[in-house]
Coordinates of C-alpha atoms in Angstrom, one line a residue:
Chain Y
M1 CA -0.2 0.3 0.1
S2 CA 1.4 3.4 -0.9
V3 CA 1.9 6.0 1.5
P4 CA -1.4 8.0 2.7
M5 CA -1.6 11.3 1.0
V6 CA -3.2 12.6 4.8
H7 CA -2.6 10.6 7.9
A8 CA -4.2 11.6 11.4
R9 CA -3.3 10.2 13.7
G10 CA -4.6 11.1 17.7
V11 CA -5.3 14.8 16.5
R12 CA -6.4 16.7 19.4
K13 CA -6.9 20.1 19.8
H14 CA -8.9 22.2 22.4
F15 CA -10.2 25.8 22.5
G16 CA -9.5 27.1 25.8
H17 CA -11.4 24.7 28.5
L18 CA -13.2 23.2 25.4
E19 CA -11.6 19.9 24.3
V20 CA -13.1 20.0 20.2
L21 CA -11.0 16.7 18.7
K22 CA -10.8 13.9 20.9
G23 CA -7.9 12.1 19.3
I24 CA -8.2 11.9 15.7
D25 CA -7.3 9.0 13.3
L26 CA -8.0 9.4 9.8
A27 CA -6.2 8.1 6.5
V28 CA -6.7 9.6 3.0
Q29 CA -5.2 7.7 0.2
P30 CA -4.2 9.4 -2.8
G31 CA -7.3 9.9 -5.3
E32 CA -9.5 9.1 -2.8
V33 CA -12.7 11.3 -2.0
V34 CA -13.5 11.6 1.6
V35 CA -16.6 13.2 3.0
I36 CA -16.7 13.8 7.0
L37 CA -20.4 14.3 7.6
G38 CA -21.4 15.5 11.3
P39 CA -23.7 17.8 13.1
S40 CA -22.5 21.4 14.3
G41 CA -20.0 21.6 16.7
S42 CA -18.8 18.2 15.9
G43 CA -15.3 19.3 15.2
K44 CA -15.3 18.8 11.3
S45 CA -14.5 22.1 10.6
T46 CA -11.7 22.3 13.2
F47 CA -10.2 19.0 11.8
L48 CA -10.0 20.0 8.2
R49 CA -8.3 23.4 9.2
C50 CA -5.7 21.7 11.1
V51 CA -4.4 19.8 8.1
N52 CA -3.0 22.6 6.5
H53 CA -2.5 24.1 9.9
L54 CA -4.8 27.4 9.9
E55 CA -5.2 25.8 13.6
T56 CA -2.1 24.5 15.5
I57 CA -2.9 20.9 16.8
D58 CA -2.2 20.3 21.0
G59 CA -2.0 16.6 20.5
G60 CA -1.3 14.2 17.7
A61 CA 0.3 14.1 14.3
I62 CA -0.7 15.1 10.9
F63 CA 1.1 14.1 7.9
V64 CA 0.5 15.1 4.6
D65 CA 2.0 13.4 1.5
G66 CA 4.7 11.4 4.2
E67 CA 5.6 15.0 5.4
L68 CA 4.7 16.4 9.1
I69 CA 2.5 19.3 8.9
G70 CA 3.2 22.5 11.3
F71 CA 6.2 20.5 13.5
E72 CA 9.8 18.9 12.6
A73 CA 11.1 16.1 14.6
S74 CA 14.5 14.9 15.3
G75 CA 16.7 13.0 17.3
G76 CA 13.9 12.5 19.4
K77 CA 12.7 16.2 19.9
V78 CA 9.6 17.6 18.2
R79 CA 9.5 21.7 17.5
H80 CA 7.0 24.0 16.0
L81 CA 8.0 25.0 12.5
R82 CA 8.9 28.5 11.4
R83 CA 6.5 30.2 9.5
R84 CA 8.4 30.4 6.3
E85 CA 8.0 26.4 6.7
I86 CA 4.6 26.2 7.5
T87 CA 3.7 28.9 4.2
R88 CA 5.4 26.5 1.9
Q89 CA 3.7 23.3 3.2
R90 CA 0.6 25.0 2.9
R91 CA 1.3 25.7 -0.6
E92 CA 0.7 21.8 -1.4
I93 CA -2.9 21.8 0.0
G94 CA -5.9 24.0 -1.6
M95 CA -8.6 24.8 0.6
V96 CA -12.2 26.2 -0.5
F97 CA -13.9 28.0 2.8
Q98 CA -17.6 28.8 3.2
Q99 CA -17.6 32.1 2.7
F100 CA -15.5 31.8 -0.6
N101 CA -13.1 34.6 0.5
L102 CA -12.1 36.0 -2.7
F103 CA -9.6 38.9 -2.7
P104 CA -12.6 41.7 -3.6
H105 CA -9.9 44.5 -4.7
F106 CA -8.5 41.9 -7.7
T107 CA -10.5 40.7 -10.8
V108 CA -11.4 36.9 -11.1
L109 CA -8.2 36.7 -13.1
Q110 CA -6.2 38.4 -10.6
N111 CA -7.6 36.2 -7.7
V112 CA -6.7 33.5 -9.6
I113 CA -2.8 34.1 -10.8
E114 CA -2.0 36.4 -7.4
A115 CA -0.5 33.2 -5.7
P116 CA 1.1 31.2 -8.7
V117 CA 3.0 34.5 -9.5
G118 CA 3.7 36.3 -6.4
V119 CA 4.2 32.7 -4.4
R120 CA 5.4 30.0 -6.6
G121 CA 7.1 32.6 -9.2
E122 CA 5.6 31.4 -12.3
P123 CA 6.1 33.8 -15.4
R124 CA 2.7 36.3 -15.6
E125 CA 1.8 35.1 -19.1
Q126 CA 2.0 31.4 -18.4
A127 CA -0.1 32.1 -15.2
R128 CA -2.3 33.8 -17.4
E129 CA -2.7 30.9 -19.6
R130 CA -3.6 28.6 -17.0
A131 CA -5.7 30.5 -15.3
H132 CA -8.3 31.2 -18.3
A133 CA -7.8 27.3 -18.5
L134 CA -8.9 26.3 -15.1
L135 CA -11.7 28.9 -15.2
R136 CA -12.8 27.6 -18.5
R137 CA -12.7 24.4 -16.7
V138 CA -14.9 25.9 -13.9
G139 CA -17.4 27.3 -16.4
L140 CA -16.5 31.3 -15.7
E141 CA -14.2 31.3 -18.9
D142 CA -16.2 35.0 -19.6
K143 CA -15.5 36.2 -16.2
A144 CA -12.2 36.7 -16.0
G145 CA -12.3 40.0 -15.9
S146 CA -15.0 40.8 -13.3
Y147 CA -14.4 41.9 -9.4
P148 CA -15.6 39.2 -7.0
R149 CA -18.8 41.4 -5.9
Q150 CA -20.3 40.9 -9.5
L151 CA -20.9 37.3 -9.6
S152 CA -23.0 34.7 -8.0
G153 CA -22.2 33.2 -4.6
G154 CA -22.1 30.3 -6.5
Q155 CA -19.7 31.6 -9.4
Q156 CA -17.3 33.3 -6.6
Q157 CA -17.9 29.9 -5.3
R158 CA -16.4 27.9 -8.6
V159 CA -13.6 31.2 -9.0
A160 CA -12.1 30.4 -5.3
I161 CA -12.1 26.2 -7.0
A162 CA -10.3 27.9 -9.6
R163 CA -8.0 30.1 -7.4
A164 CA -6.9 26.7 -4.9
L165 CA -6.1 24.9 -7.9
A166 CA -4.1 27.5 -9.3
M167 CA -1.2 26.2 -7.0
R168 CA -1.4 22.4 -7.9
P169 CA -2.1 21.3 -4.8
K170 CA -2.2 17.5 -5.0
L171 CA -4.7 17.5 -1.7
M172 CA -8.3 19.7 -1.8
L173 CA -9.8 20.9 1.6
F174 CA -13.2 21.8 1.0
D175 CA -15.0 23.4 4.4
E176 CA -18.9 23.5 3.5
P177 CA -18.4 24.9 0.5
T178 CA -22.2 25.1 -0.4
S179 CA -23.3 26.5 3.2
A180 CA -23.6 29.9 2.3
L181 CA -25.0 29.4 -0.9
D182 CA -28.6 29.7 -1.8
P183 CA -30.2 26.8 -2.8
E184 CA -30.3 27.0 -6.7
L185 CA -26.7 27.6 -6.8
V186 CA -25.4 25.0 -4.5
G187 CA -25.4 22.6 -7.8
E188 CA -23.5 23.9 -9.9
V189 CA -20.5 24.0 -7.3
L190 CA -21.1 20.8 -6.5
A191 CA -21.0 19.3 -10.3
T192 CA -17.5 21.3 -10.6
M193 CA -16.6 19.1 -7.4
K194 CA -17.8 16.0 -8.9
G195 CA -15.8 17.1 -12.1
L196 CA -12.6 17.4 -9.6
A197 CA -12.9 13.7 -8.0
E198 CA -13.4 12.4 -11.8
D199 CA -10.3 13.7 -12.4
G200 CA -8.8 12.2 -9.7
L201 CA -7.7 14.9 -7.3
T202 CA -7.5 13.7 -3.5
M203 CA -10.3 15.5 -1.8
I204 CA -11.5 15.9 2.1
V205 CA -15.2 17.5 1.8
V206 CA -16.8 18.5 4.9
T207 CA -20.9 19.0 4.4
H208 CA -24.0 18.7 4.7
E209 CA -24.9 17.4 1.5
I210 CA -25.6 14.1 1.8
G211 CA -26.5 13.3 -2.0
F212 CA -22.9 14.7 -2.8
A213 CA -21.7 12.0 -0.3
R214 CA -23.8 9.5 -1.6
E215 CA -22.8 10.5 -5.6
V216 CA -19.5 10.8 -4.9
A217 CA -17.2 9.7 -2.0
D218 CA -15.3 7.1 -2.0
R219 CA -15.7 6.9 1.6
V220 CA -17.7 8.9 4.0
V221 CA -16.4 9.7 7.8
F222 CA -19.3 10.8 10.2
M223 CA -17.6 12.7 13.2
D224 CA -20.0 13.7 16.6
G225 CA -18.6 15.3 19.9
G226 CA -14.7 15.8 18.8
V227 CA -14.2 11.5 17.6
V228 CA -15.0 9.7 14.7
V229 CA -17.9 8.1 15.4
E230 CA -18.2 5.8 12.3
S231 CA -16.4 5.4 8.5
G232 CA -17.0 3.5 5.4
T233 CA -18.5 3.4 2.2
P234 CA -21.3 5.7 1.6
A235 CA -23.5 3.1 1.4
D236 CA -22.4 1.2 4.4
V237 CA -22.8 4.7 6.6
L238 CA -25.5 6.0 5.2
D239 CA -27.9 3.1 4.4
N240 CA -26.7 1.0 7.3
P241 CA -25.6 2.7 9.7
S242 CA -24.7 0.9 13.0
S243 CA -23.8 3.6 15.5
P244 CA -27.2 5.1 16.6
R245 CA -25.7 8.9 17.0
T246 CA -25.2 8.3 13.3
Q247 CA -28.6 7.2 13.0
A248 CA -30.2 10.0 14.9
F249 CA -28.0 12.9 12.4
L250 CA -29.0 10.9 9.2
S251 CA -32.7 10.9 10.1
R252 CA -32.8 14.6 11.0
V253 CA -31.0 15.6 8.1
L254 CA -32.5 13.1 5.4
Chain R
M1 CA -70.7 47.2 -0.6
K2 CA -70.2 50.8 -1.9
E3 CA -67.4 52.0 -4.1
P4 CA -65.1 54.4 -2.9
P5 CA -65.3 58.0 -4.5
E6 CA -63.8 58.8 -8.3
I7 CA -60.6 59.8 -7.2
D8 CA -57.1 60.3 -9.2
V9 CA -54.1 61.8 -7.2
A10 CA -52.3 62.9 -10.5
G11 CA -51.9 66.7 -10.5
A12 CA -52.4 67.0 -6.6
A13 CA -51.4 70.3 -4.9
R14 CA -47.9 70.1 -3.6
T15 CA -47.8 70.8 0.4
R16 CA -46.2 74.6 1.6
H17 CA -43.5 75.2 3.5
P18 CA -43.8 78.4 4.8
L19 CA -40.9 78.4 7.7
R20 CA -38.4 77.4 4.4
W21 CA -39.2 80.5 2.4
V22 CA -38.7 83.0 6.1
A23 CA -35.5 81.2 6.9
S24 CA -34.2 81.4 3.0
L25 CA -35.0 85.0 3.1
V26 CA -33.2 85.5 6.5
L27 CA -30.0 83.6 4.9
L28 CA -30.3 86.0 1.9
V29 CA -30.6 89.1 4.2
L30 CA -27.5 88.2 5.9
A31 CA -25.5 87.3 3.0
A32 CA -26.4 90.4 1.3
Q33 CA -25.2 92.4 4.9
L34 CA -21.5 90.1 4.3
V35 CA -21.0 91.3 0.8
S36 CA -21.7 94.8 1.7
L37 CA -19.7 95.1 4.3
L38 CA -16.7 93.4 2.3
V39 CA -17.5 95.6 -0.2
T40 CA -17.7 99.0 1.8
N41 CA -15.6 98.8 4.6
P42 CA -12.4 100.2 3.3
N43 CA -10.8 98.3 6.6
F44 CA -10.4 95.6 4.5
Q45 CA -7.8 97.0 2.3
W46 CA -8.7 95.3 -0.7
D47 CA -6.0 96.9 -2.7
V48 CA -3.3 95.7 -0.2
V49 CA -4.7 92.1 -0.4
A50 CA -4.2 92.3 -4.0
R51 CA -0.6 93.4 -3.6
Y52 CA 0.6 90.8 -1.6
V53 CA -1.2 87.7 -2.7
N54 CA 1.5 87.0 -5.6
A55 CA 4.3 88.6 -3.5
Q56 CA 7.5 86.1 -4.1
I57 CA 8.1 86.2 -0.2
I58 CA 4.6 84.9 0.5
G59 CA 5.3 82.6 -2.6
Q60 CA 8.0 81.4 -0.1
G61 CA 6.0 80.5 2.6
I62 CA 3.5 79.0 1.1
M63 CA 6.6 76.6 -0.5
T64 CA 7.8 76.3 3.6
T65 CA 4.4 75.8 4.5
L66 CA 3.5 72.9 1.3
L67 CA 7.3 71.1 1.9
L68 CA 6.7 71.0 6.1
T69 CA 3.2 69.5 5.6
V70 CA 4.3 66.9 3.1
I71 CA 7.3 66.2 5.0
A72 CA 5.4 65.7 8.6
M73 CA 2.6 64.1 7.0
F74 CA 5.2 61.0 5.6
V75 CA 7.1 60.8 8.6
G76 CA 3.4 60.5 10.3
V77 CA 2.0 57.8 7.9
V78 CA 5.8 55.6 8.2
L79 CA 4.9 56.0 11.7
G80 CA 1.3 55.4 11.7
V81 CA 2.0 52.1 9.7
L82 CA 4.3 51.2 12.1
L83 CA 2.5 51.7 15.5
A84 CA -0.2 50.2 13.8
V85 CA 1.4 46.7 12.8
G86 CA 2.7 47.0 16.8
R87 CA -0.6 47.6 18.2
L88 CA -1.9 44.6 16.6
S89 CA 1.1 42.3 17.0
E90 CA 1.5 39.1 19.2
N91 CA 4.1 40.5 21.0
P92 CA 2.7 42.2 24.3
V93 CA 6.0 44.5 25.0
A94 CA 5.2 46.0 21.3
R95 CA 1.7 46.9 22.0
A96 CA 2.0 48.6 25.1
A97 CA 5.1 50.5 23.7
C98 CA 3.4 51.6 20.9
G99 CA -0.3 52.1 22.7
L100 CA 2.1 54.5 25.1
Y101 CA 3.3 56.4 22.1
V102 CA -0.3 56.8 21.1
W103 CA -1.5 57.6 24.9
F104 CA 1.4 60.5 25.1
F105 CA 1.6 62.1 22.2
R106 CA -2.1 62.5 21.2
G107 CA -2.5 63.3 25.5
T108 CA -0.3 66.5 25.0
P109 CA -0.7 69.7 22.8
V110 CA 1.1 69.3 19.4
L111 CA 2.1 73.1 20.2
V112 CA 3.3 72.2 23.4
Q113 CA 5.3 69.2 21.5
L114 CA 6.6 71.6 19.0
V115 CA 8.1 73.8 21.5
L116 CA 9.5 71.0 23.3
W117 CA 11.5 69.7 20.9
Y118 CA 12.8 73.0 19.8
N119 CA 14.3 73.4 23.6
L120 CA 15.7 70.2 23.5
S121 CA 19.1 71.6 24.3
Y122 CA 17.6 72.5 27.2
L123 CA 17.1 68.9 28.4
L124 CA 20.1 67.5 26.6
P125 CA 22.5 69.7 25.5
E126 CA 24.2 66.7 23.5
I127 CA 23.1 63.8 21.4
S128 CA 25.4 60.8 21.0
F129 CA 24.9 57.5 18.9
G130 CA 27.0 54.6 20.1
I131 CA 25.8 51.3 22.1
P132 CA 23.3 51.4 24.7
F133 CA 24.9 52.4 27.9
G134 CA 28.4 51.6 26.6
P135 CA 30.8 53.2 24.5
E136 CA 29.4 56.5 22.0
F137 CA 30.7 56.7 18.6
V138 CA 29.0 60.2 17.1
S139 CA 28.0 63.1 18.6
A140 CA 26.4 66.5 18.5
D141 CA 25.7 69.7 20.3
T142 CA 22.1 69.7 20.1
N143 CA 21.7 73.1 19.1
V144 CA 22.8 72.9 16.0
L145 CA 21.4 69.5 15.2
I146 CA 17.9 71.0 16.4
T147 CA 17.6 73.7 13.2
P148 CA 13.4 75.2 13.7
L149 CA 12.7 73.1 10.7
L150 CA 14.1 70.0 12.4
A151 CA 11.8 70.6 15.6
A152 CA 9.1 71.6 12.7
I153 CA 9.1 68.1 11.3
L154 CA 9.4 66.1 15.2
G155 CA 6.9 67.9 16.7
L156 CA 4.0 68.1 14.1
G157 CA 5.5 64.2 12.5
L158 CA 5.5 62.5 15.7
N159 CA 2.3 63.9 16.8
E160 CA 0.8 62.9 13.3
G161 CA 2.3 59.3 13.9
A162 CA -0.1 58.5 16.7
Y163 CA -3.1 60.3 15.2
M164 CA -2.7 57.9 12.0
A165 CA -1.7 54.9 14.2
E166 CA -5.1 55.0 15.0
I167 CA -6.4 55.4 11.8
I168 CA -4.3 52.6 10.0
R169 CA -5.3 50.5 12.8
G170 CA -8.8 51.1 12.8
G171 CA -8.4 50.1 8.3
L172 CA -6.5 47.4 9.6
M173 CA -9.4 45.5 11.4
S174 CA -11.8 46.6 9.4
V175 CA -10.1 43.7 6.9
D176 CA -12.4 40.3 7.4
P177 CA -10.0 37.9 8.7
G178 CA -10.9 35.7 6.3
Q179 CA -8.6 37.5 3.9
T180 CA -5.6 36.8 5.7
E181 CA -6.8 33.0 6.3
A182 CA -7.6 33.1 2.2
A183 CA -3.9 34.2 2.1
S184 CA -2.4 31.9 4.1
A185 CA -4.1 28.4 2.5
L186 CA -2.8 29.7 -0.7
G187 CA 0.9 29.6 0.8
M188 CA 1.5 33.6 1.0
S189 CA 4.2 35.0 3.4
S190 CA 2.7 37.5 6.4
A191 CA 4.2 40.3 4.8
R192 CA 3.5 39.4 1.1
T193 CA -0.7 38.8 3.0
F194 CA 0.1 42.5 4.2
R195 CA 0.9 44.5 1.3
R196 CA -1.1 42.9 -1.3
I197 CA -4.0 41.1 0.9
V198 CA -4.7 43.5 3.5
L199 CA -3.5 46.8 3.2
P200 CA -5.1 47.5 -0.4
Q201 CA -8.6 46.6 1.5
A202 CA -7.8 48.9 4.5
M203 CA -6.8 51.5 2.3
R204 CA -10.8 52.3 1.3
F205 CA -11.2 52.8 5.0
I206 CA -8.1 54.7 5.7
I207 CA -8.2 57.2 3.1
P208 CA -11.4 59.3 4.1
P209 CA -10.1 60.3 7.6
T210 CA -6.3 60.3 6.1
G211 CA -7.5 63.1 3.8
S212 CA -8.6 65.1 6.8
Q213 CA -5.3 64.9 8.7
V214 CA -3.7 66.4 5.5
I215 CA -6.0 69.4 5.6
S216 CA -5.4 69.4 9.6
M217 CA -1.9 69.3 8.6
L218 CA -1.5 72.2 6.4
K219 CA -3.5 74.3 9.0
A220 CA -1.3 72.8 12.0
T221 CA 2.1 73.7 10.5
S222 CA 0.9 77.7 10.8
L223 CA 2.0 77.2 14.8
V224 CA 5.0 76.5 13.6
S225 CA 5.6 80.4 13.2
V226 CA 5.9 80.3 17.3
I227 CA 9.9 78.6 16.8
A228 CA 10.3 81.3 14.2
L229 CA 10.3 79.3 10.9
A230 CA 9.2 81.2 7.7
D231 CA 5.7 79.6 7.4
L232 CA 2.8 81.2 5.4
L233 CA 1.6 82.9 8.7
Y234 CA 5.3 83.6 9.8
T235 CA 5.9 85.3 6.5
V236 CA 2.6 87.4 6.6
Q237 CA 3.2 88.4 10.6
S238 CA 6.3 89.4 9.6
I239 CA 5.4 91.9 7.1
Y240 CA 2.4 93.3 8.6
N241 CA 4.7 93.9 12.2
R242 CA 6.5 96.2 10.0
T243 CA 3.6 97.7 7.9
F244 CA 0.6 97.3 10.3
Q245 CA -1.8 96.1 7.5
T246 CA -2.7 93.3 9.7
I247 CA -6.4 92.1 8.5
P248 CA -5.6 92.0 4.5
L249 CA -2.2 89.9 5.1
L250 CA -3.8 87.6 6.9
I251 CA -6.8 87.6 4.4
V252 CA -3.8 87.1 1.9
A253 CA -3.2 84.0 4.1
C254 CA -6.8 82.8 4.3
V255 CA -6.9 83.3 0.9
W256 CA -3.7 80.6 0.3
Y257 CA -5.1 78.2 3.0
L258 CA -8.6 77.7 1.0
V259 CA -6.5 77.2 -2.4
I260 CA -4.9 74.6 -1.3
T261 CA -7.1 72.8 1.2
S262 CA -9.3 73.1 -1.9
I263 CA -7.0 71.4 -4.5
L264 CA -6.7 68.6 -1.6
Y265 CA -10.5 68.1 -1.6
V266 CA -10.3 67.2 -5.4
G267 CA -6.9 64.8 -5.1
Q268 CA -8.4 62.7 -2.3
S269 CA -11.5 61.7 -4.0
F270 CA -9.6 60.5 -6.6
I271 CA -7.5 58.6 -4.9
E272 CA -10.5 57.4 -2.9
R273 CA -12.3 56.6 -6.2
H274 CA -8.7 54.3 -7.2
Y275 CA -9.2 52.3 -3.9
A276 CA -13.1 51.7 -4.7
R277 CA -12.1 49.0 -6.7
G278 CA -14.4 45.8 -6.8
A279 CA -16.1 47.6 -3.2
T280 CA -19.3 48.0 -5.5
R281 CA -21.1 45.4 -7.9
N282 CA -20.6 48.9 -10.2
Q283 CA -17.4 49.3 -12.3
P284 CA -15.6 51.9 -10.7
Q285 CA -15.4 55.2 -12.5
G286 CA -12.1 56.0 -14.3
F287 CA -11.0 59.6 -14.8
W288 CA -12.9 60.2 -18.4
S289 CA -16.0 59.4 -17.3
F290 CA -15.5 61.4 -13.7
V291 CA -14.5 64.5 -16.3
T292 CA -17.5 64.2 -18.3
S293 CA -20.4 63.0 -15.9
F294 CA -20.2 67.1 -14.9
R295 CA -22.1 67.4 -18.0
R296 CA -24.4 64.9 -17.7
R297 CA -24.6 63.1 -14.1
P298 CA -25.4 59.8 -14.2
M299 CA -28.3 58.5 -11.7
P300 CA -25.9 56.5 -8.8
T301 CA -27.4 53.0 -9.0
P302 CA -28.0 51.7 -6.0
E303 CA -25.8 48.8 -4.4
V304 CA -27.2 45.5 -4.6
P305 CA -26.1 43.6 -1.6
S306 CA -24.6 40.0 -2.9

């Protein structure tokens, strides 16, 4: 078996006295699409933010493509990485946020090329060409010159996906990508994500879209109260949940 | 059931506002009195105003005033950025130091600060550079070092830094934290995130109050006349102390202060337009459409929430 793309072992995180993650174990294989389901406050978004070190974990370890995230271990000692190293690790991990977080003072095209040009040092012309190709892939080639506020929520989220892809990430994290959208705009974003999954991108998706989980996920993980309650194929978890907590959650959302 | 009476509100009589008419009349009478005073009162000595308004020596005073405004504002903005970043930093010592600075320089009158810098030699007869509590490398007589111009720049610039720090801090805090997160997730360094993402968005909130600060600074430079720096006010004072034409020369100064502040207002509106990029759903207005809008003013389109 190859090295997992993501390997989390006993990940713990607390905010003040509130323990949000109580030892999460999860392995995601290259090319795998994992959907994390769970009620609000279950820690699923927090876990996702730990994978690219937007949150610093308090215990356990997370490896992405075999590399320890946020820390370095040598000679039996573990120390925090410097900001520069953390920044380098994040370049390999794309993230899409619930609130899109596009840069409103940049046009769509500038949003997409900002990181490849400014961070990776890609030639501007080359980045521009790739940006147009990515915008075509998310169906927004004609919006390259628009500002984010001139777009609908669904269009903004698709630009955000193109922006993350422009860094050629080996892993994509989606943090409730459709939760801030009007119901009729959810489909276009999910269709874009489905396309990425079919192209073999490794993805971890935190969402409430059970339909997406059933259709696209290789594996569904159900979290509650800071632990992984149950994990398996969509058919196993969604249709034959073994845990009463999963059953209770699914009966509320389905 | 009874039908309502046949009424059409088209062509209804307007509501009368008699008090508006009274207020307008009072204001018009007052305005007429003011104009009559300006024209008929010989003490204004408009001929003297006309003679001095283009005088070369006044021009030199204006240049000093402008130079001082620009340099002191520059010092203030640079200092303000550093202090604002310091107050928002995670280092508690830096936070406290920057907070103390702002507290002191906003809490004392700028006139006092100016005079203090001008008289620094009473406090420190010599200024030296070297290792703290160790050997000195260079040393200079404070009286030689602190010229009136330097005292003015220090007094106005350091004071301005405290005010700009608060303006810039407010602007930086108004930027959605999600912007920094998105930049971090893309692997941007904190310096690049600040320069490319946070600061440009903060500028929309920083520019309008900074424009007011520039105008305040222009007028605050007149305080340096107390330390004998030949700015616009000091220049007209030195003339009327000889000729006793106090009022016409003060009018000359007022005319020039008004001319410069008017130019600053126009400049500010262009800068605000630039930083409004992407702030609304409408494309930002360019220079040419702004100029032509004086002829055919378009109806403002209401901002649509997204």
